[in-house]
mmCIF file of C-alpha atoms in Angstrom:
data_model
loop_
_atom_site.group_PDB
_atom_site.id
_atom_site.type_symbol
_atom_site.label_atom_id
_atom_site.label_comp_id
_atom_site.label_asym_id
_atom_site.label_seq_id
_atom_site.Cartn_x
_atom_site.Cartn_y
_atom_site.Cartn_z
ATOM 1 C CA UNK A 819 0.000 0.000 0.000
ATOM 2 C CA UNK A 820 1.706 3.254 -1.068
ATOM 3 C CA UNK A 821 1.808 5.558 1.948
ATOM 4 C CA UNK A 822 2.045 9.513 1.643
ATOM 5 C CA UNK A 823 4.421 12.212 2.616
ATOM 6 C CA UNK A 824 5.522 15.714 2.407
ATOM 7 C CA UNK A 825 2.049 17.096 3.173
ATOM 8 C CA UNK A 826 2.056 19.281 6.402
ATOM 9 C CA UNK A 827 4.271 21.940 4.838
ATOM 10 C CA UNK A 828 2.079 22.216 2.054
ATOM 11 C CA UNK A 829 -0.985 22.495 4.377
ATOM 12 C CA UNK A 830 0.102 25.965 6.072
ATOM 13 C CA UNK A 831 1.493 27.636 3.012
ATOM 14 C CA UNK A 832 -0.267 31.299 2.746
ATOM 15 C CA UNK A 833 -1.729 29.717 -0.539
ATOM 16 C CA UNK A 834 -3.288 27.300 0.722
ATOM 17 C CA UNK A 835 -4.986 28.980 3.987
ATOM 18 C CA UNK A 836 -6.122 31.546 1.418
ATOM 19 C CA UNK A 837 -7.767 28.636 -0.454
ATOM 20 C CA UNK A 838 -9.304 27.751 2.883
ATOM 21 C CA UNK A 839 -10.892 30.464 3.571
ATOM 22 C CA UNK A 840 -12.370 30.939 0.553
ATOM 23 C CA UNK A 841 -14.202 27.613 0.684
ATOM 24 C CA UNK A 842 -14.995 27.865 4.303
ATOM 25 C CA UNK A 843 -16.642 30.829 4.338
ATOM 26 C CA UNK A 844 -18.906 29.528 1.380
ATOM 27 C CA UNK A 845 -22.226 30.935 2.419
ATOM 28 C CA UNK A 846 -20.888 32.097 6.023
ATOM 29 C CA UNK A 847 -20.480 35.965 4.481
ATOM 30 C CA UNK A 848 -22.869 36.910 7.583
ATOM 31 C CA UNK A 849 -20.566 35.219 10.242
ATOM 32 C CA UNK A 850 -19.328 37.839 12.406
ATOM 33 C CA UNK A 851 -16.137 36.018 12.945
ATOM 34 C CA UNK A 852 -15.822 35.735 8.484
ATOM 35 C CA UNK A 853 -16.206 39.417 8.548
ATOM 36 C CA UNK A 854 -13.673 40.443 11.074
ATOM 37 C CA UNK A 855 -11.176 38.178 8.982
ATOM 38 C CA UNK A 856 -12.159 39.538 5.621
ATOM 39 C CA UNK A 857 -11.396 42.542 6.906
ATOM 40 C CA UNK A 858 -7.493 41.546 7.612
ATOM 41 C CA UNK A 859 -7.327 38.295 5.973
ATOM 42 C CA UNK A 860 -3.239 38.570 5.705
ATOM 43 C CA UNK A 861 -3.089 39.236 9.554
ATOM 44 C CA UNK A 862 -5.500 36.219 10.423
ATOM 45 C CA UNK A 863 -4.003 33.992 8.585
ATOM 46 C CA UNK A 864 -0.850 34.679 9.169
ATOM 47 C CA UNK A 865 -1.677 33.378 12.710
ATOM 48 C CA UNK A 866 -3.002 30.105 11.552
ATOM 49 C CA UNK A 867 0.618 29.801 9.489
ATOM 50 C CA UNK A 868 2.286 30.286 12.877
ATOM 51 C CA UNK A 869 0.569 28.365 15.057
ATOM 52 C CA UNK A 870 0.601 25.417 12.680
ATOM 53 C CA UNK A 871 4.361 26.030 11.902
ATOM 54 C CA UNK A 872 5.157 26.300 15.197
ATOM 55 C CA UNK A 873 3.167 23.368 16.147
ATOM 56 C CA UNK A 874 1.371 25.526 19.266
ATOM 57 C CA UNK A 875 -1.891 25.004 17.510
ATOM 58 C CA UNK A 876 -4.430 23.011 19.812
ATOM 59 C CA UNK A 877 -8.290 21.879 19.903
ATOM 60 C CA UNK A 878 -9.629 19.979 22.517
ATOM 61 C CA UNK A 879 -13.023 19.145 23.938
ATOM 62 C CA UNK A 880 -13.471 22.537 25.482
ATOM 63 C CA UNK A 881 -13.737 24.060 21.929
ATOM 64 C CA UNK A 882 -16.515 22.291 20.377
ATOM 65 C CA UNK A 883 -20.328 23.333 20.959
ATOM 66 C CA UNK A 884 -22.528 21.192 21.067
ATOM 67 C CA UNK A 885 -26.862 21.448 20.299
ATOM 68 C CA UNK A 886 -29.221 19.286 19.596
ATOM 69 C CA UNK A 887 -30.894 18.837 15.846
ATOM 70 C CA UNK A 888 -33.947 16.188 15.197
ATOM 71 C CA UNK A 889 -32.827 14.243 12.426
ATOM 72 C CA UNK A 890 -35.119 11.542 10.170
ATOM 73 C CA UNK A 891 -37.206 10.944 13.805
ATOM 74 C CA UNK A 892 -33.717 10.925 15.685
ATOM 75 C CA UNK A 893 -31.996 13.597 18.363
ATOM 76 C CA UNK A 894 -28.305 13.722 17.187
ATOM 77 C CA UNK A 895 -25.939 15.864 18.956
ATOM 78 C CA UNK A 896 -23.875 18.047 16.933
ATOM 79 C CA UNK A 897 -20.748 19.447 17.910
ATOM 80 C CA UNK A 898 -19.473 22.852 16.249
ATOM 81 C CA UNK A 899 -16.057 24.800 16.176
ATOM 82 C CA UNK A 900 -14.725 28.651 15.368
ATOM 83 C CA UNK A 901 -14.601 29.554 12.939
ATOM 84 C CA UNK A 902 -10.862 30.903 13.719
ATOM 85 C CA UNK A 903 -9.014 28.776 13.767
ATOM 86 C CA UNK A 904 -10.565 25.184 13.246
ATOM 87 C CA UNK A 905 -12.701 25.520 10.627
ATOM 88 C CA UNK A 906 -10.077 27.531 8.439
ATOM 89 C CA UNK A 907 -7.748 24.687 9.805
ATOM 90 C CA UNK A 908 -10.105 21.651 8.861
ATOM 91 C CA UNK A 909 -10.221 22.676 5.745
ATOM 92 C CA UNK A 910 -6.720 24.037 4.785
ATOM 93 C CA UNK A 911 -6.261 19.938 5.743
ATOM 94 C CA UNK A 912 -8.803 18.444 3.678
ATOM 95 C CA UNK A 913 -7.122 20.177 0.625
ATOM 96 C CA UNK A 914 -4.163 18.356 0.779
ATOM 97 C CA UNK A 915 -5.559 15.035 1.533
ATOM 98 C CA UNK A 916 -9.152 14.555 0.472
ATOM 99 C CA UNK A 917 -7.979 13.414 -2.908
ATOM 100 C CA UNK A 918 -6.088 10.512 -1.107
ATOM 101 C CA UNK A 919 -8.823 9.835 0.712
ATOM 102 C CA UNK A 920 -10.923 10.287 -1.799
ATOM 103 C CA UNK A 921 -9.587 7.802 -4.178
ATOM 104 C CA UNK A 922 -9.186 5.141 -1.139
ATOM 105 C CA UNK A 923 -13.058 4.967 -1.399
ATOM 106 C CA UNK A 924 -14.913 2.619 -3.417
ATOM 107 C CA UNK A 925 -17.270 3.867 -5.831
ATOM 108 C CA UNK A 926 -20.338 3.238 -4.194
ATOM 109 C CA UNK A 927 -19.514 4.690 -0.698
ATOM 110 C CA UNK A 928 -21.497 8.037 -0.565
ATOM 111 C CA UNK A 929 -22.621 10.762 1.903
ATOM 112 C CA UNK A 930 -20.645 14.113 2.583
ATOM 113 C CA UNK A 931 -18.754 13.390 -0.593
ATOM 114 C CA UNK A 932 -17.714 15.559 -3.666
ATOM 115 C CA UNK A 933 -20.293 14.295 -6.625
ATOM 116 C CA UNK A 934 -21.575 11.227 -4.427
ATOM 117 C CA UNK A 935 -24.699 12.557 -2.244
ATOM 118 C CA UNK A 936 -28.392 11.263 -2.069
ATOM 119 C CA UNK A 937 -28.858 11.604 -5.601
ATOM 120 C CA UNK A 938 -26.456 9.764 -6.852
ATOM 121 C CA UNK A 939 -26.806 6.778 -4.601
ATOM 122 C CA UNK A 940 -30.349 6.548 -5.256
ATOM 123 C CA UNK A 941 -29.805 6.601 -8.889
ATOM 124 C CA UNK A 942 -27.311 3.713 -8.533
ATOM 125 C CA UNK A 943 -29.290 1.897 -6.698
ATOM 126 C CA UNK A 944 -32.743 2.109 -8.812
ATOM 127 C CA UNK A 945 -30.452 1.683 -12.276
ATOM 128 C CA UNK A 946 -29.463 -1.739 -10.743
ATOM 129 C CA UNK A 947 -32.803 -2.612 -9.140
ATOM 130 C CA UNK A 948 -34.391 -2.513 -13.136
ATOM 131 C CA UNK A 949 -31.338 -3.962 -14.906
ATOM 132 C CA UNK A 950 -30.524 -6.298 -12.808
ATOM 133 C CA UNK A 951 -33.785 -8.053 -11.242
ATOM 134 C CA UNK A 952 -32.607 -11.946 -11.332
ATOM 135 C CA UNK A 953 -29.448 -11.045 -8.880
ATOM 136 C CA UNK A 954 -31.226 -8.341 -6.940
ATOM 137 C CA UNK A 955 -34.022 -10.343 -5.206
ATOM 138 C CA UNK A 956 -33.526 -9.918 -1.910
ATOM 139 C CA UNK A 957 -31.974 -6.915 -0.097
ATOM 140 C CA UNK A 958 -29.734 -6.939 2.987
ATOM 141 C CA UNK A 959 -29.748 -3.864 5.283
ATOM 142 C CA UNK A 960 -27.362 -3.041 8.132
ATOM 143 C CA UNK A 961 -27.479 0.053 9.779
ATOM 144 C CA UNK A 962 -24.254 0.170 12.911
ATOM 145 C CA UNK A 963 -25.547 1.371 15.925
ATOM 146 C CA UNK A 964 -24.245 4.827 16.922
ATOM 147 C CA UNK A 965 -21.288 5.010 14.317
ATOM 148 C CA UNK A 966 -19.867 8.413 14.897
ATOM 149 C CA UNK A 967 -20.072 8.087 18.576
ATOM 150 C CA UNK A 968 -18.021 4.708 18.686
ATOM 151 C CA UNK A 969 -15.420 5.294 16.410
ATOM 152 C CA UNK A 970 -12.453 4.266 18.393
ATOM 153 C CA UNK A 971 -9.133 6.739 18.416
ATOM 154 C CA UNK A 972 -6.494 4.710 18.621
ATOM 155 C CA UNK A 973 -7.683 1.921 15.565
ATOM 156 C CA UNK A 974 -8.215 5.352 13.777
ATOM 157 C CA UNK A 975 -5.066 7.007 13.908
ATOM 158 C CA UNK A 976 -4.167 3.683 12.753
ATOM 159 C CA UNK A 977 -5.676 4.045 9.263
ATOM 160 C CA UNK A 978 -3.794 7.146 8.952
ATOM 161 C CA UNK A 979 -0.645 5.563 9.639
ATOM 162 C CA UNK A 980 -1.470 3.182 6.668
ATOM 163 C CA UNK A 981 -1.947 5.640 4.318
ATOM 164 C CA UNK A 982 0.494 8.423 5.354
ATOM 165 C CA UNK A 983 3.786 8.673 6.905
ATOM 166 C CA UNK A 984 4.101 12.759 7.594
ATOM 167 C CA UNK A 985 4.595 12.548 11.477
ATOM 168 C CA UNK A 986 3.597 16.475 11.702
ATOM 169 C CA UNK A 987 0.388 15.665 9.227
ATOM 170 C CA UNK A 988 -0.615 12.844 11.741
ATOM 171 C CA UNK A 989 0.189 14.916 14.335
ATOM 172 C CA UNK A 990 -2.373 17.053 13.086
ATOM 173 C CA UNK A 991 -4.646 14.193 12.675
ATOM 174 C CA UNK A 992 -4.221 12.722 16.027
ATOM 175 C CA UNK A 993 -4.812 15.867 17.743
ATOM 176 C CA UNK A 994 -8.649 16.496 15.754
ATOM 177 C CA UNK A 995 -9.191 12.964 16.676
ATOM 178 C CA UNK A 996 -8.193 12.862 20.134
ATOM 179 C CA UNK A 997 -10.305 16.537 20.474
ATOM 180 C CA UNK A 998 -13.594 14.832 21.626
ATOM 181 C CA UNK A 999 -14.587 11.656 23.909
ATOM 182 C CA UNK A 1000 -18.057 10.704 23.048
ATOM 183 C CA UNK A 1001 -20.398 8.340 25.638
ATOM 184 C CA UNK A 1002 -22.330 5.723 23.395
ATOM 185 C CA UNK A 1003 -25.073 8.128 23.639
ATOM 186 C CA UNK A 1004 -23.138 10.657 21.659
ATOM 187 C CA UNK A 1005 -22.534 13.056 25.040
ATOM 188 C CA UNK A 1006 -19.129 14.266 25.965
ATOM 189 C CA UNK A 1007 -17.318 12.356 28.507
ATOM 190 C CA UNK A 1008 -15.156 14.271 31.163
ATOM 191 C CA UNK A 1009 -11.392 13.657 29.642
ATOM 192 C CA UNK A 1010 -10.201 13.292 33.703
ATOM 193 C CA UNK A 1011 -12.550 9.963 33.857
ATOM 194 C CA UNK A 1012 -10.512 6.737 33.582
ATOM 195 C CA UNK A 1013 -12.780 5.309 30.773
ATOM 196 C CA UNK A 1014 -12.042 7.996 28.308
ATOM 197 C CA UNK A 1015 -7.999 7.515 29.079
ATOM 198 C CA UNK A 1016 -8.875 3.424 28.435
ATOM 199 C CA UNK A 1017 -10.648 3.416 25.277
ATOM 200 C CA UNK A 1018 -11.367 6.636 23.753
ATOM 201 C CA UNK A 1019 -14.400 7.060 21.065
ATOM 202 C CA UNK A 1020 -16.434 8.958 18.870
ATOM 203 C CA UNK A 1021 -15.714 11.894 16.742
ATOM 204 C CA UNK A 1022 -17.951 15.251 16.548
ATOM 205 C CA UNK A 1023 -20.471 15.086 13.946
ATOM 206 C CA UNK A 1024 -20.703 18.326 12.555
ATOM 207 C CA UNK A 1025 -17.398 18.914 10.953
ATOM 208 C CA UNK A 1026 -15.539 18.752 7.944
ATOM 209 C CA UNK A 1027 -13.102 16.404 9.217
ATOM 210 C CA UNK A 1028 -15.455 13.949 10.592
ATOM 211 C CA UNK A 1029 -17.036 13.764 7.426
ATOM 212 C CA UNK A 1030 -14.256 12.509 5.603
ATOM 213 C CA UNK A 1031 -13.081 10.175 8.727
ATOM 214 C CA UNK A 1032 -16.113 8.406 8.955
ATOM 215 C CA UNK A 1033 -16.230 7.164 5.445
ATOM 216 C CA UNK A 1034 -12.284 6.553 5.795
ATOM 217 C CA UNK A 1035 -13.078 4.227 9.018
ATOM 218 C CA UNK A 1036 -15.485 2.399 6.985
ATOM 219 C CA UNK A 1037 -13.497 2.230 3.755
ATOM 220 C CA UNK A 1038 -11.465 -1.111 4.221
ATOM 221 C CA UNK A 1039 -14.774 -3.109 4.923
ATOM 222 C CA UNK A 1040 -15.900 -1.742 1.768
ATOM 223 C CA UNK A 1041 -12.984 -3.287 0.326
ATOM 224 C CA UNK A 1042 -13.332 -6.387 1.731
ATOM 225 C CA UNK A 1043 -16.658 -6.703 0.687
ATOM 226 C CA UNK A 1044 -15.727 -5.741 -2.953
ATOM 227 C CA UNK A 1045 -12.769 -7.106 -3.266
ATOM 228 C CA UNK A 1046 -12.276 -10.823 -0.862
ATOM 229 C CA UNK A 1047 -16.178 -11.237 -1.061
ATOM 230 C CA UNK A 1048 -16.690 -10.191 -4.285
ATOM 231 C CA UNK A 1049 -19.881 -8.724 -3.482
ATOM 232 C CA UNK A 1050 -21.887 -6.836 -6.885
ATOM 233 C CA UNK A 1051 -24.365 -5.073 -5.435
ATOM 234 C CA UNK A 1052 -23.077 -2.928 -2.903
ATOM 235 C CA UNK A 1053 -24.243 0.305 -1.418
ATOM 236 C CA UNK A 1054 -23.096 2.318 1.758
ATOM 237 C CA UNK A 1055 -24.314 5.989 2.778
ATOM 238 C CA UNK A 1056 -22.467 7.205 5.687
ATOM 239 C CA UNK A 1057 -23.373 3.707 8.061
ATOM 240 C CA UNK A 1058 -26.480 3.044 6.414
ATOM 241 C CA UNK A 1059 -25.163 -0.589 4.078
ATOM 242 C CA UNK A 1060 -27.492 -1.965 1.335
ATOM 243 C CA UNK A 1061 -26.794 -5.375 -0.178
ATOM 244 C CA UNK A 1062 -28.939 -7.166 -2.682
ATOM 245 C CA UNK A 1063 -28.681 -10.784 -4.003
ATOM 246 C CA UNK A 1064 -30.233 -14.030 -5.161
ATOM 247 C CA UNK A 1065 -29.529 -15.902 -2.320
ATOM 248 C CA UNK A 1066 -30.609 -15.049 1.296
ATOM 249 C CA UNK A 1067 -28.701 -17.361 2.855
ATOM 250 C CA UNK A 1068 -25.838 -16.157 1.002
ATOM 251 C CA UNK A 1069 -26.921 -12.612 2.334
ATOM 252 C CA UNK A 1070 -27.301 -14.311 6.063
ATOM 253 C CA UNK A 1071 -23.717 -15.199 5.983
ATOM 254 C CA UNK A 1072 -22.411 -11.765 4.528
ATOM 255 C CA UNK A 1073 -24.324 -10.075 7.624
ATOM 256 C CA UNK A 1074 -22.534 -12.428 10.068
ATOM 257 C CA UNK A 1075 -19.153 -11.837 8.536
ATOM 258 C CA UNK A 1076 -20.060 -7.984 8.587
ATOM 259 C CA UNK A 1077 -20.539 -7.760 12.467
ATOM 260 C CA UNK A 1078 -17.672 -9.921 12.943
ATOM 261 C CA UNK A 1079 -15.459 -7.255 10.706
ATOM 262 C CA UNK A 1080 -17.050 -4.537 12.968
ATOM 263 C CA UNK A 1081 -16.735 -6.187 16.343
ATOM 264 C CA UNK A 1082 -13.109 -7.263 16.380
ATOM 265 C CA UNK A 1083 -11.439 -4.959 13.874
ATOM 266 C CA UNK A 1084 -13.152 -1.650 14.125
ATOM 267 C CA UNK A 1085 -14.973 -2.503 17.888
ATOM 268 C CA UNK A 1086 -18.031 -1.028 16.248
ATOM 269 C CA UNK A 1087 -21.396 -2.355 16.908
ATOM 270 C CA UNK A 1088 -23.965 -3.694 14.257
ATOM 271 C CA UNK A 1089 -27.728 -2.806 15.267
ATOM 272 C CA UNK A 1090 -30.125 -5.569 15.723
ATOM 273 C CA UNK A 1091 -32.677 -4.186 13.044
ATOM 274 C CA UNK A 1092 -30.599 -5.377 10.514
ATOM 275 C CA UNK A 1093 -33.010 -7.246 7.487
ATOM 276 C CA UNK A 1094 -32.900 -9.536 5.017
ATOM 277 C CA UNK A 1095 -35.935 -9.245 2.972
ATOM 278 C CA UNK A 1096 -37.344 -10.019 -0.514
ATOM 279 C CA UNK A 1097 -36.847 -6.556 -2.592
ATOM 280 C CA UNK A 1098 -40.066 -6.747 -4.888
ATOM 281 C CA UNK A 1099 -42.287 -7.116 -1.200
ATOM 282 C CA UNK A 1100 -41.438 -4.485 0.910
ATOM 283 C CA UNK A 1101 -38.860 -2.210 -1.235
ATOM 284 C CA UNK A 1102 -35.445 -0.886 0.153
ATOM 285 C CA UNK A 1103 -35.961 2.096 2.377
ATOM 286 C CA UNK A 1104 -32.378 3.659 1.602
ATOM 287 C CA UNK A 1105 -31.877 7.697 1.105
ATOM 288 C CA UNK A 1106 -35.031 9.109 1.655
ATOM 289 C CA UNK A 1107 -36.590 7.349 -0.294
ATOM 290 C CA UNK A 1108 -38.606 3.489 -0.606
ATOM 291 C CA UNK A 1109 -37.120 1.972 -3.974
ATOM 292 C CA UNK A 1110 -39.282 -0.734 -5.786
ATOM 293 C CA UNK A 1111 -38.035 -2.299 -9.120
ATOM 294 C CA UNK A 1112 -40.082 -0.147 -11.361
ATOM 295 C CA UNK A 1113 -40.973 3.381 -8.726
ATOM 296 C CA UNK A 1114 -39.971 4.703 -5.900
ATOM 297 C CA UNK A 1115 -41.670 6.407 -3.131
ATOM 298 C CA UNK A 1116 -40.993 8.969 -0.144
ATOM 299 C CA UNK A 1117 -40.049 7.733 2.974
ATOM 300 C CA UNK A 1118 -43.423 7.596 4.716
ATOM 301 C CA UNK A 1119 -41.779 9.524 7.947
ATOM 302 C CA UNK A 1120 -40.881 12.392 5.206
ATOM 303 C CA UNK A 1121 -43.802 12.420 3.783
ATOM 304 C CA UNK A 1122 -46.006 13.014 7.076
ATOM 305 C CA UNK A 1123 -43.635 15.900 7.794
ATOM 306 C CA UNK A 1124 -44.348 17.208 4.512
ATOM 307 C CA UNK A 1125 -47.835 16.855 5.800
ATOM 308 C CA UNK A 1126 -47.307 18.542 8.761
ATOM 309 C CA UNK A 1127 -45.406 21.400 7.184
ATOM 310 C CA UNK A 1128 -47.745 22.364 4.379
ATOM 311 C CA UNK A 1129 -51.010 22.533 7.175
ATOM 312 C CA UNK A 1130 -49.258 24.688 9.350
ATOM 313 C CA UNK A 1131 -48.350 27.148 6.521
ATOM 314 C CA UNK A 1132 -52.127 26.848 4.961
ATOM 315 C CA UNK A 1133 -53.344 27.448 8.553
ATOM 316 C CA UNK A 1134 -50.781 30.483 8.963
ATOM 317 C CA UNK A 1135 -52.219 31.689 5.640
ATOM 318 C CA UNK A 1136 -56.003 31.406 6.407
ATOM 319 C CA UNK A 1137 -55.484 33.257 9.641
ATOM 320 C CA UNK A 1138 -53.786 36.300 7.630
ATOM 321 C CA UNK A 1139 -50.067 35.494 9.157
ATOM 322 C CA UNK A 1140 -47.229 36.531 6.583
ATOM 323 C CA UNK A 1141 -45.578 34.161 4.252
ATOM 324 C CA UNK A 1142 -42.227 33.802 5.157
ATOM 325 C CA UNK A 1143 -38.427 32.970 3.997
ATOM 326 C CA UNK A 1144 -38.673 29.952 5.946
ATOM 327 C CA UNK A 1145 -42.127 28.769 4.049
ATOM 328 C CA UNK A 1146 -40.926 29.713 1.043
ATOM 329 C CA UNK A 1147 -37.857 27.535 1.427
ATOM 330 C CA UNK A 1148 -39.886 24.412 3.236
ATOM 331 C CA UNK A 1149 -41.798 24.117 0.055
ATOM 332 C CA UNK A 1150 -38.925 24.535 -2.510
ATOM 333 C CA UNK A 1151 -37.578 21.884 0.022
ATOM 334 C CA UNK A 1152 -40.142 19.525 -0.516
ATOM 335 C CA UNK A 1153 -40.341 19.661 -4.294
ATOM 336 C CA UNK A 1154 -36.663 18.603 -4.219
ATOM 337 C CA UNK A 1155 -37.575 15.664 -2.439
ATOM 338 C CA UNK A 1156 -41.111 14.779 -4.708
ATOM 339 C CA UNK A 1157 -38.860 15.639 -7.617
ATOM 340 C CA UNK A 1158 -37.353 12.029 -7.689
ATOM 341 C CA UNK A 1159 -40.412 9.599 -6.759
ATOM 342 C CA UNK A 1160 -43.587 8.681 -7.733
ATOM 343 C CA UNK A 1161 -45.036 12.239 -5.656
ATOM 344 C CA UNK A 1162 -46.947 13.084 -7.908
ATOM 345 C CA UNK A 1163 -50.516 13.191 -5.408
ATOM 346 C CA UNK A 1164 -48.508 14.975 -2.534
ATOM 347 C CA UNK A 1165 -47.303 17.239 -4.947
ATOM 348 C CA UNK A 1166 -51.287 18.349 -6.155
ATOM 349 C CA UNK A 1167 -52.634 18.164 -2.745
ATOM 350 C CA UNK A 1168 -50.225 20.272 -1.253
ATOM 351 C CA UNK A 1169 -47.436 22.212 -3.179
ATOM 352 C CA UNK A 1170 -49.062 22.360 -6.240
ATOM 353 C CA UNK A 1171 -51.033 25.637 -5.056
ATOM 354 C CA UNK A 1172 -47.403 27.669 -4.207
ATOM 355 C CA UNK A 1173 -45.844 27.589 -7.446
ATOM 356 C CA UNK A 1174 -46.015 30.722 -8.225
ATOM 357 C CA UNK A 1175 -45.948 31.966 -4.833
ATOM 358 C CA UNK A 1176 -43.294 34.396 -4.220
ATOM 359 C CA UNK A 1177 -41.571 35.641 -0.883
ATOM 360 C CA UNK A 1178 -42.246 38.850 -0.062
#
């Protein structure tokens, strides 16, 4: 395995943190912290180049925010940074690996990926559901309980060490790792306790880096799935995994080997929901959507909150309350969404009437 060096330089060069900037204040313009820098990038950055020089920058539990956001039914806990200096930081890093990283994936691993988001995992998944309906008869579907929370540091920095061989880049790496101890409830834990010094886990979803490190903890099962299993039909979004076959006790085995992979290798944990199910039955409920062979539907838990939405802006309406921003970008929301299935009813009974509604 070819293993990379040369890097950190490259990732505090003035050049670079410019670059970072740039993309990390991509629709932040209104951040008070983005305007103070704009206003003396040179100076600001300049800082950042020092402190990463210098090796004096640090980030540790104590720097991260955290608030609660409902998620597909769920309460996640997300964890958020400065601006100045992590964010700039996370991403003058990304820069100089994500490519690596990037091309360690396999080419159906999606989710907080250049090019590879929702839509292009559901239209992988529904192009092989009608091409290929004698091997794709039954679907298996593994979800691993509390991923981000139980990634585990030290198999982590690991990886890294497989794939790079910068000491100050995994330096760098350790140290965004390391930042946060997560409880398998996603909650901090106190960095004094005994259990965190143990066996730290869990990394802050929320930020750029964790993006990229979950699907980079994942990435060698992929592999092995691909590649020693020789498995065709093969689909992962973030922790979400979606495997189709003739065979389900073919499938049955696959799942066993899976939570072996995860217990003893990564010390993840795979939930007990998993399924193994005929496709053409019950569908595969896999990025917001329910895929059948020949349509596909919205995931019933989206569709009653596009329910709920649309009433409470028709009652706002009828009882002469303004139309707002927010309602205007709900709706535009939900046509993204109905855009893609068979919607086509939700879409007359309840967006159909805004079309040409415009924010005032």
């Amino acid at each position: 395995m070819k293993r990379y060096g040369n890097i950190y330089s490259k990732i505090y060069s003035m050049d670079n943190l410019k670059l970072a900037h740039q993309r990390a204040k991509k629709d932040k313009g209104y951040y008070t912290e983005v305007k103070i820098i704009e206003k003396n990038e040179n100076f600001y950055l300049k800082q950042i180049q020092d402190m990463l020089k210098n090796k004096t920058y640090s980030v540790t539990q104590k720097d991260y925010k955290m608030f609660e956001k409902e998620d597909s039914g769920k309460v996640r806990q997300i964890f958020k940074l400065n601006y100045f200096p992590h964010r700039i930081i996370q991403h003058a890093l990304l820069i100089q690996i994500e490519n690596i990283l990037f091309n360690n994936l396999i080419d159906n691993t999606f989710s907080s990926l250049p090019t590879r988001g929702i839509h292009k995992a559901f239209k992988k998944l529904d192009y092989d559901l009608r091409n290929f309906e004698v091997e794709t008869q039954y679907c298996l579907q593994i979800d691993i309980r509390k991923f981000y929370p139980s990634i585990n540091h030290k198999i982590n920095k690991q990886q890294y060490r497989q794939k790079f061989k910068d000491n100050d880049l995994l330096w760098l790496i350790d140290m965004l790792i390391d930042s946060l101890s997560l409880d398998k409830n996603g909650k901090m834990i106190d960095p004094n306790l005994d259990v965190a010094i143990k066996d730290d886990t869990g990394i802050a979803i929320g930020s750029l880096f964790s993006q990229w490190d979950g699907n980079f903890n994942l990435s060698k099962l992929d592999h092995l799935l691909k590649e020693d299993k020789k498995v065709k039909f093969y689909y992962r979004y973030c922790d979400d995994l979606i495997i189709l076959g003739k065979d389900k006790k073919e499938l049955h085995q696959l799942r066993n080997q899976i939570s072996n992979y995860l217990k003893f290798t990564l010390r993840l944990q795979m939930k007990n929901n998993f399924k193994v199910f005929p496709v053409d039955i019950q569908g595969i409920d896999f990025v917001g959507y329910r895929h059948f062979r020949k349509y596909v539907l919205l995931r019933k838990t989206i569709s009653k909150k596009l329910t709920r939405t649309m009433r409470n802006i028709q009652y706002n309406i009828n009882n002469n309350k303004p139309f707002t921003y927010t309602d205007y970008c709900s709706i535009n929301s939900y046509k993204g969404w109905l855009k893609w299935c068979s919607g086509r009813n939700l879409y007359n009974k309840w967006i159909k009437i805004y079309d040409k509604k415009i924010f005032v």
